[in-house]
Amino acid sequence: MTYIDRGHYKSAMLYGSIFCFDMLGNTPAYKSTLETLFYYGIALIHCDSQRRAIEVFTYIKNNTKSNELLYFRASAELINNKYSRFKLDGLLQEAIALKYDISEQIKCINSENILTTHQLRIAYSTCMNRIMMIYFLLGEYSTAQNIYDEYQEYHLNIPVCLYSEKYNSMFFEWKMDYARGIGIQMPEKALELDRICFDNFSDCIDFRRKLLCKIDSIFLGAIQEGCYDHAIKELTGFEKQLQAQGIVSETVKTSIRIVYCRLMKYATIPDFKDLSYLKPFVEKIYTELFSMQLETHLLAQGRTAYLLNNLLAVLSVIKDDWQAASEILKCNLKLIKFCGGEYRKISEHNLSNIKKVKKIDWYFHGKNMHSDTYYLDIRVW
């Protein structure tokens, strides 16, 4: 748990792999065994290239009574992981039911200054946050806004206690995720929120979030201001920090951001009249991407696979390999089959116009889409 609290997820995963390797599939004898497995699952979320956290949290949930705190905590993390993997079928209903069940437990809190209360409130925040983000995936922005407003009111009503500093940090985690959700609609507001969140995140309480928030703001700032060279330099430094800490999926997502910045840096040169001018850069980008995957041993799934596929598709278009690009985009449409809003709109447009593409551009909500343009999804998180 100490490793988790300090954000040392790689160390926690390595430590956990020693003590938890034979737990799955065996009937646990003690509650402490499942508690240890829970923290191993938390470490896996951030550092496991094989994405095994769902298996861990499912096992805990199935071996815990439905009225126990650990059941609520594991259920919230299971929803969190299913969301990241685009396993959305029935997930919203599951999350709403869990939110109700935890809220009933919160009504019975006797003391705010004990660990179990703190753990219950974290589970509630995780569950509620993912409800908001699922609504963003579905393109139901007004409902997502309502959940965000509800959480803000809930946060303000938490009594001052030993864990207030952590709850305040969680409040800015919510703002950061809300910024991610509205970025494609209101990029200026999203960037403003990112910068506010970065200034308020504590290095000691949530170093990982502070780092990711800075990455978000650099990338969104580059998109809006066109400062790609500066963004590439900064993102490369943060990519190395993430890789050193073994935070696998975020390392890959940062690599994708860097490649997009490189592509747009050249695509916006006035003398580069169409995508064919970018061909000399494609092979080097492929080499860097696959080297990164080999180094992280990543098995791309869910959201990470969606983001990586988007990038591989546009690289294939640049190479005039329309067949490969089409297959990749079809694969993505299967991945996001339960999503709505701009997720399907962007992929369907790019697939329908694959042979007409002459240029690339960022997509924002309400933007007129042209048949000669391949649109990039800015939501690389």
Short mmCIF file of C-alpha atoms in Angstrom, two decimals:
data_model
loop_
_atom_site.label_atom_id
_atom_site.label_comp_id
_atom_site.label_asym_id
_atom_site.label_seq_id
_atom_site.Cartn_x
_atom_site.Cartn_y
_atom_site.Cartn_z
CA MET A 1 0.00 0.00 0.00
CA THR A 2 2.91 2.36 0.75
CA TYR A 3 4.13 2.05 -2.85
CA ILE A 4 0.61 2.87 -4.12
CA ASP A 5 0.25 5.89 -1.82
CA ARG A 6 3.55 7.29 -3.08
CA GLY A 7 2.69 6.66 -6.74
CA HIS A 8 5.38 3.96 -7.17
CA TYR A 9 3.10 1.71 -9.21
CA LYS A 10 5.85 -0.26 -10.92
CA SER A 11 7.43 -1.23 -7.61
CA ALA A 12 3.99 -2.14 -6.26
CA MET A 13 3.31 -4.33 -9.28
CA LEU A 14 6.65 -6.14 -8.99
CA TYR A 15 6.16 -6.64 -5.26
CA GLY A 16 2.58 -7.79 -5.80
CA SER A 17 3.53 -10.25 -8.52
CA ILE A 18 5.68 -12.10 -5.97
CA PHE A 19 2.94 -12.43 -3.36
CA CYS A 20 -0.16 -12.61 -5.56
CA PHE A 21 0.94 -14.82 -8.47
CA ASP A 22 -0.98 -17.90 -7.26
CA MET A 23 -4.01 -16.23 -5.65
CA LEU A 24 -6.31 -16.12 -8.67
CA GLY A 25 -8.24 -19.33 -9.04
CA ASN A 26 -7.73 -20.34 -5.42
CA THR A 27 -10.35 -19.83 -2.71
CA PRO A 28 -8.99 -17.05 -0.46
CA ALA A 29 -8.69 -17.98 3.18
CA TYR A 30 -8.50 -14.47 4.64
CA LYS A 31 -9.94 -11.06 3.85
CA SER A 32 -6.40 -9.67 4.08
CA THR A 33 -5.49 -11.82 1.10
CA LEU A 34 -8.12 -10.12 -1.04
CA GLU A 35 -7.05 -6.71 0.31
CA THR A 36 -3.50 -7.38 -0.88
CA LEU A 37 -4.84 -8.52 -4.23
CA PHE A 38 -6.83 -5.28 -4.51
CA TYR A 39 -3.70 -3.12 -4.29
CA TYR A 40 -1.98 -5.41 -6.76
CA GLY A 41 -4.88 -4.68 -9.11
CA ILE A 42 -4.41 -0.93 -8.64
CA ALA A 43 -0.75 -1.28 -9.63
CA LEU A 44 -1.73 -3.36 -12.67
CA ILE A 45 -4.03 -0.57 -13.91
CA HIS A 46 -1.02 1.68 -14.44
CA CYS A 47 1.89 -0.63 -15.20
CA ASP A 48 0.67 -3.95 -16.58
CA SER A 49 1.34 -4.32 -20.30
CA GLN A 50 -1.06 -7.31 -20.42
CA ARG A 51 -3.98 -5.37 -18.87
CA ARG A 52 -4.89 -8.01 -16.26
CA ALA A 53 -6.61 -5.69 -13.75
CA ILE A 54 -10.11 -6.67 -14.88
CA GLU A 55 -9.39 -10.29 -14.00
CA VAL A 56 -8.11 -9.28 -10.55
CA PHE A 57 -11.06 -7.04 -9.61
CA THR A 58 -13.59 -9.53 -10.98
CA TYR A 59 -12.06 -12.22 -8.77
CA ILE A 60 -12.23 -9.99 -5.68
CA LYS A 61 -15.83 -9.01 -6.40
CA ASN A 62 -16.88 -12.63 -6.88
CA ASN A 63 -15.27 -13.67 -3.59
CA THR A 64 -16.59 -10.86 -1.39
CA LYS A 65 -20.02 -10.34 0.18
CA SER A 66 -22.05 -7.67 -1.63
CA ASN A 67 -22.45 -5.53 1.51
CA GLU A 68 -18.74 -5.36 2.33
CA LEU A 69 -16.50 -2.36 1.73
CA LEU A 70 -14.03 -4.33 -0.38
CA TYR A 71 -16.88 -5.39 -2.67
CA PHE A 72 -17.75 -1.74 -3.34
CA ARG A 73 -14.11 -0.81 -3.89
CA ALA A 74 -13.44 -3.69 -6.28
CA SER A 75 -16.70 -3.06 -8.14
CA ALA A 76 -15.78 0.61 -8.68
CA GLU A 77 -12.34 -0.32 -10.01
CA LEU A 78 -13.87 -2.99 -12.24
CA ILE A 79 -16.15 -0.35 -13.77
CA ASN A 80 -13.13 1.93 -14.16
CA ASN A 81 -11.23 -0.74 -16.08
CA LYS A 82 -14.16 -1.81 -18.23
CA TYR A 83 -14.65 1.83 -19.21
CA SER A 84 -11.02 2.09 -20.29
CA ARG A 85 -11.40 -1.06 -22.37
CA PHE A 86 -14.61 0.18 -24.07
CA LYS A 87 -16.54 -2.71 -22.50
CA LEU A 88 -19.64 -0.53 -22.31
CA ASP A 89 -22.44 -3.05 -22.81
CA GLY A 90 -24.55 -2.72 -19.64
CA LEU A 91 -21.79 -0.82 -17.87
CA LEU A 92 -23.74 2.42 -17.32
CA GLN A 93 -26.58 0.57 -15.61
CA GLU A 94 -24.06 -1.33 -13.46
CA ALA A 95 -22.34 1.91 -12.47
CA ILE A 96 -25.59 3.71 -11.63
CA ALA A 97 -26.69 0.81 -9.39
CA LEU A 98 -23.32 0.78 -7.62
CA LYS A 99 -23.47 4.54 -7.09
CA TYR A 100 -26.84 4.12 -5.39
CA ASP A 101 -25.60 1.27 -3.18
CA ILE A 102 -22.51 3.20 -2.07
CA SER A 103 -24.54 6.36 -1.43
CA GLU A 104 -26.70 4.36 1.00
CA GLN A 105 -23.53 3.31 2.83
CA ILE A 106 -22.31 6.93 2.94
CA LYS A 107 -25.53 7.92 4.74
CA CYS A 108 -24.50 5.57 7.57
CA ILE A 109 -21.01 7.07 8.10
CA ASN A 110 -20.30 7.65 11.80
CA SER A 111 -16.80 9.11 11.55
CA GLU A 112 -14.98 10.87 8.72
CA ASN A 113 -11.58 10.31 10.30
CA ILE A 114 -11.27 6.55 9.80
CA LEU A 115 -9.71 4.74 6.84
CA THR A 116 -12.83 2.76 5.91
CA THR A 117 -14.81 5.97 5.40
CA HIS A 118 -12.00 7.34 3.25
CA GLN A 119 -11.95 4.15 1.15
CA LEU A 120 -15.74 4.24 0.73
CA ARG A 121 -15.65 7.84 -0.49
CA ILE A 122 -12.87 7.01 -2.98
CA ALA A 123 -14.98 4.14 -4.37
CA TYR A 124 -17.97 6.49 -4.67
CA SER A 125 -15.89 9.11 -6.48
CA THR A 126 -14.43 6.52 -8.86
CA CYS A 127 -17.86 5.11 -9.69
CA MET A 128 -19.48 8.52 -10.18
CA ASN A 129 -16.57 9.79 -12.25
CA ARG A 130 -16.87 6.86 -14.66
CA ILE A 131 -20.60 7.50 -15.01
CA MET A 132 -19.73 11.01 -16.20
CA MET A 133 -17.07 9.72 -18.57
CA ILE A 134 -19.36 7.01 -19.98
CA TYR A 135 -21.91 9.71 -20.81
CA PHE A 136 -19.13 11.61 -22.60
CA LEU A 137 -18.32 8.44 -24.58
CA LEU A 138 -21.97 8.17 -25.54
CA GLY A 139 -22.01 11.80 -26.66
CA GLU A 140 -24.57 12.72 -23.98
CA TYR A 141 -22.81 15.92 -22.94
CA SER A 142 -25.65 17.53 -20.97
CA THR A 143 -26.10 14.43 -18.81
CA ALA A 144 -22.35 14.27 -18.22
CA GLN A 145 -22.51 17.92 -17.16
CA ASN A 146 -25.28 17.08 -14.67
CA ILE A 147 -23.14 14.35 -13.09
CA TYR A 148 -20.20 16.76 -12.86
CA ASP A 149 -22.39 19.37 -11.16
CA GLU A 150 -23.75 16.71 -8.77
CA TYR A 151 -20.23 15.69 -7.78
CA GLN A 152 -19.20 19.29 -7.12
CA GLU A 153 -22.14 19.68 -4.74
CA TYR A 154 -21.30 16.36 -3.06
CA HIS A 155 -17.66 17.40 -2.62
CA LEU A 156 -18.60 20.69 -0.97
CA ASN A 157 -20.68 18.80 1.61
CA ILE A 158 -17.87 16.48 2.76
CA PRO A 159 -16.95 17.56 6.32
CA VAL A 160 -13.42 18.74 7.03
CA CYS A 161 -11.43 15.73 8.24
CA LEU A 162 -8.05 13.95 8.20
CA TYR A 163 -8.51 13.13 4.51
CA SER A 164 -9.62 16.55 3.28
CA GLU A 165 -6.38 17.16 1.40
CA LYS A 166 -6.88 13.95 -0.59
CA TYR A 167 -10.53 14.80 -1.29
CA ASN A 168 -9.48 18.22 -2.55
CA SER A 169 -6.97 16.53 -4.88
CA MET A 170 -9.75 14.22 -6.09
CA PHE A 171 -11.87 17.30 -6.80
CA PHE A 172 -9.22 18.48 -9.27
CA GLU A 173 -8.96 14.97 -10.72
CA TRP A 174 -12.64 15.38 -11.54
CA LYS A 175 -12.02 18.78 -13.14
CA MET A 176 -9.22 17.27 -15.23
CA ASP A 177 -11.44 14.42 -16.43
CA TYR A 178 -14.26 16.87 -17.12
CA ALA A 179 -11.79 18.92 -19.20
CA ARG A 180 -10.99 15.77 -21.18
CA GLY A 181 -14.66 15.15 -21.75
CA ILE A 182 -15.44 18.67 -23.02
CA GLY A 183 -12.18 19.16 -24.95
CA ILE A 184 -13.66 18.36 -28.34
CA GLN A 185 -16.56 20.76 -27.66
CA MET A 186 -14.90 23.57 -25.74
CA PRO A 187 -11.12 23.29 -26.19
CA GLU A 188 -10.38 26.74 -24.75
CA LYS A 189 -12.28 26.00 -21.54
CA ALA A 190 -10.67 22.55 -21.33
CA LEU A 191 -7.18 24.05 -21.58
CA GLU A 192 -8.03 26.65 -18.94
CA LEU A 193 -9.22 23.90 -16.57
CA ASP A 194 -6.09 21.81 -17.22
CA ARG A 195 -3.88 24.69 -16.22
CA ILE A 196 -5.91 25.34 -13.07
CA CYS A 197 -5.75 21.66 -12.13
CA PHE A 198 -1.99 21.47 -12.67
CA ASP A 199 -1.45 24.39 -10.31
CA ASN A 200 -3.57 22.70 -7.64
CA PHE A 201 -2.33 19.11 -7.83
CA SER A 202 0.11 18.18 -5.08
CA ASP A 203 3.39 16.47 -6.01
CA CYS A 204 3.27 14.30 -2.92
CA ILE A 205 -0.44 13.37 -3.04
CA ASP A 206 -0.95 12.82 -6.77
CA PHE A 207 2.29 13.07 -8.73
CA ARG A 208 0.98 10.88 -11.58
CA ARG A 209 -2.11 13.05 -12.11
CA LYS A 210 -0.06 16.24 -12.00
CA LEU A 211 2.25 14.84 -14.68
CA LEU A 212 -0.63 13.69 -16.89
CA CYS A 213 -2.39 17.02 -16.46
CA LYS A 214 0.71 18.84 -17.70
CA ILE A 215 0.87 16.49 -20.70
CA ASP A 216 -2.80 17.18 -21.46
CA SER A 217 -2.31 20.93 -21.33
CA ILE A 218 0.85 20.86 -23.51
CA PHE A 219 -0.89 18.80 -26.19
CA LEU A 220 -4.13 20.78 -26.16
CA GLY A 221 -2.15 24.02 -26.18
CA ALA A 222 -0.15 22.85 -29.21
CA ILE A 223 -3.36 22.03 -31.07
CA GLN A 224 -4.85 25.44 -30.37
CA GLU A 225 -1.72 27.55 -30.73
CA GLY A 226 0.28 25.54 -33.31
CA CYS A 227 3.41 25.47 -31.09
CA TYR A 228 4.35 21.92 -32.13
CA ASP A 229 8.15 22.14 -31.78
CA HIS A 230 7.88 23.28 -28.17
CA ALA A 231 5.28 20.58 -27.43
CA ILE A 232 7.43 17.81 -28.94
CA LYS A 233 10.38 18.79 -26.77
CA GLU A 234 8.35 18.90 -23.56
CA LEU A 235 6.31 15.78 -24.27
CA THR A 236 9.44 13.78 -25.03
CA GLY A 237 10.79 14.61 -21.58
CA PHE A 238 7.56 13.56 -19.89
CA GLU A 239 7.41 10.39 -21.99
CA LYS A 240 10.77 9.37 -20.53
CA GLN A 241 9.52 10.04 -16.99
CA LEU A 242 6.46 7.84 -17.53
CA GLN A 243 8.53 5.07 -19.07
CA ALA A 244 11.00 5.15 -16.18
CA GLN A 245 8.12 4.70 -13.74
CA GLY A 246 6.70 1.83 -15.80
CA ILE A 247 3.36 3.58 -16.44
CA VAL A 248 2.85 1.70 -19.68
CA SER A 249 -0.38 2.90 -21.28
CA GLU A 250 0.33 6.59 -20.52
CA THR A 251 3.80 6.22 -22.05
CA VAL A 252 2.19 4.95 -25.26
CA LYS A 253 -0.43 7.71 -25.30
CA THR A 254 2.28 10.34 -24.87
CA SER A 255 4.20 8.78 -27.78
CA ILE A 256 1.06 9.06 -29.91
CA ARG A 257 0.72 12.74 -28.97
CA ILE A 258 4.33 13.34 -30.01
CA VAL A 259 3.79 11.71 -33.41
CA TYR A 260 0.64 13.76 -34.01
CA CYS A 261 2.58 16.93 -33.21
CA ARG A 262 5.29 15.91 -35.68
CA LEU A 263 2.75 15.21 -38.40
CA MET A 264 0.88 18.46 -37.87
CA LYS A 265 4.12 20.43 -37.65
CA TYR A 266 4.86 19.49 -41.26
CA ALA A 267 1.27 19.24 -42.49
CA THR A 268 0.76 22.92 -41.66
CA ILE A 269 3.75 24.08 -43.74
CA PRO A 270 2.22 26.14 -46.60
CA ASP A 271 4.55 24.59 -49.20
CA PHE A 272 3.37 21.08 -48.27
CA LYS A 273 0.41 20.98 -50.63
CA ASP A 274 -0.85 17.47 -49.79
CA LEU A 275 -0.14 14.39 -47.69
CA SER A 276 2.35 12.95 -50.15
CA TYR A 277 4.92 15.42 -48.79
CA LEU A 278 4.79 13.57 -45.45
CA LYS A 279 5.82 10.19 -46.89
CA PRO A 280 9.55 10.56 -46.07
CA PHE A 281 8.71 10.77 -42.36
CA VAL A 282 6.41 7.75 -42.13
CA GLU A 283 8.96 4.93 -41.93
CA LYS A 284 10.85 6.62 -39.10
CA ILE A 285 7.60 7.10 -37.22
CA TYR A 286 6.69 3.43 -37.70
CA THR A 287 10.09 2.40 -36.34
CA GLU A 288 9.73 4.61 -33.28
CA LEU A 289 6.20 3.37 -32.57
CA PHE A 290 7.03 -0.30 -32.78
CA SER A 291 10.23 0.18 -30.79
CA MET A 292 8.15 1.81 -28.06
CA GLN A 293 5.69 -1.12 -28.11
CA LEU A 294 8.53 -3.61 -27.84
CA GLU A 295 10.10 -1.70 -24.95
CA THR A 296 6.83 -1.54 -23.01
CA HIS A 297 5.67 -5.06 -24.07
CA LEU A 298 2.27 -3.44 -24.53
CA LEU A 299 -0.76 -5.45 -25.54
CA ALA A 300 -2.89 -2.56 -26.81
CA GLN A 301 -6.54 -2.93 -25.86
CA GLY A 302 -9.58 -0.71 -25.43
CA ARG A 303 -8.91 3.00 -25.52
CA THR A 304 -5.17 2.57 -26.07
CA ALA A 305 -5.86 0.36 -29.11
CA TYR A 306 -8.35 2.91 -30.44
CA LEU A 307 -5.80 5.73 -30.18
CA LEU A 308 -2.99 3.67 -31.69
CA ASN A 309 -5.22 2.49 -34.54
CA ASN A 310 -6.21 6.08 -35.36
CA LEU A 311 -2.53 6.93 -35.74
CA LEU A 312 -1.66 3.81 -37.76
CA ALA A 313 -4.60 4.49 -40.08
CA VAL A 314 -3.46 8.01 -40.95
CA LEU A 315 0.10 6.76 -41.49
CA SER A 316 -1.29 4.17 -43.92
CA VAL A 317 -3.21 6.89 -45.74
CA ILE A 318 -0.03 8.92 -46.13
CA LYS A 319 1.62 5.85 -47.68
CA ASP A 320 -1.37 5.44 -50.06
CA ASP A 321 -2.08 2.07 -48.43
CA TRP A 322 -5.84 2.57 -48.40
CA GLN A 323 -6.58 -1.11 -47.85
CA ALA A 324 -4.60 -1.19 -44.60
CA ALA A 325 -6.13 2.11 -43.46
CA SER A 326 -9.63 0.81 -44.17
CA GLU A 327 -9.06 -2.40 -42.20
CA ILE A 328 -7.67 -0.46 -39.24
CA LEU A 329 -10.63 1.94 -39.20
CA LYS A 330 -13.11 -0.94 -39.46
CA CYS A 331 -11.40 -2.50 -36.47
CA ASN A 332 -11.80 0.77 -34.59
CA LEU A 333 -15.49 0.96 -35.41
CA LYS A 334 -15.91 -2.45 -33.79
CA LEU A 335 -13.99 -1.25 -30.73
CA ILE A 336 -16.26 1.79 -30.31
CA LYS A 337 -19.52 0.10 -31.32
CA PHE A 338 -21.20 1.22 -28.08
CA CYS A 339 -19.85 4.79 -28.27
CA GLY A 340 -21.70 7.72 -29.77
CA GLY A 341 -21.09 11.37 -30.50
CA GLU A 342 -17.93 12.23 -32.37
CA TYR A 343 -16.23 8.87 -31.83
CA ARG A 344 -18.17 7.13 -34.58
CA LYS A 345 -18.57 10.30 -36.64
CA ILE A 346 -14.81 10.80 -37.05
CA SER A 347 -14.03 7.16 -37.87
CA GLU A 348 -16.96 6.80 -40.27
CA HIS A 349 -16.02 9.99 -42.13
CA ASN A 350 -12.39 8.93 -42.48
CA LEU A 351 -13.35 5.45 -43.67
CA SER A 352 -15.90 6.74 -46.19
CA ASN A 353 -13.45 9.20 -47.74
CA ILE A 354 -10.25 7.20 -47.43
CA LYS A 355 -9.23 7.48 -51.11
CA LYS A 356 -10.07 11.19 -51.36
CA VAL A 357 -7.85 12.40 -48.55
CA LYS A 358 -5.35 15.14 -49.38
CA LYS A 359 -4.77 16.69 -45.97
CA ILE A 360 -5.17 16.14 -42.23
CA ASP A 361 -6.74 18.36 -39.61
CA TRP A 362 -8.03 18.29 -36.03
CA TYR A 363 -11.71 17.68 -35.47
CA PHE A 364 -13.81 19.75 -33.06
CA HIS A 365 -17.52 19.50 -32.30
CA GLY A 366 -19.65 21.22 -34.95
CA LYS A 367 -16.81 21.53 -37.46
CA ASN A 368 -17.76 21.18 -41.12
CA MET A 369 -16.13 18.01 -42.41
CA HIS A 370 -14.66 17.92 -45.93
CA SER A 371 -14.24 14.78 -48.01
CA ASP A 372 -10.59 15.56 -48.82
CA THR A 373 -9.62 15.77 -45.13
CA TYR A 374 -8.66 13.05 -42.67
CA TYR A 375 -9.71 14.23 -39.20
CA LEU A 376 -7.67 13.53 -36.09
CA ASP A 377 -9.39 12.94 -32.75
CA ILE A 378 -7.85 15.32 -30.20
CA ARG A 379 -8.87 13.09 -27.27
CA VAL A 380 -5.52 11.32 -26.90
CA TRP A 381 -5.84 10.39 -23.22
#
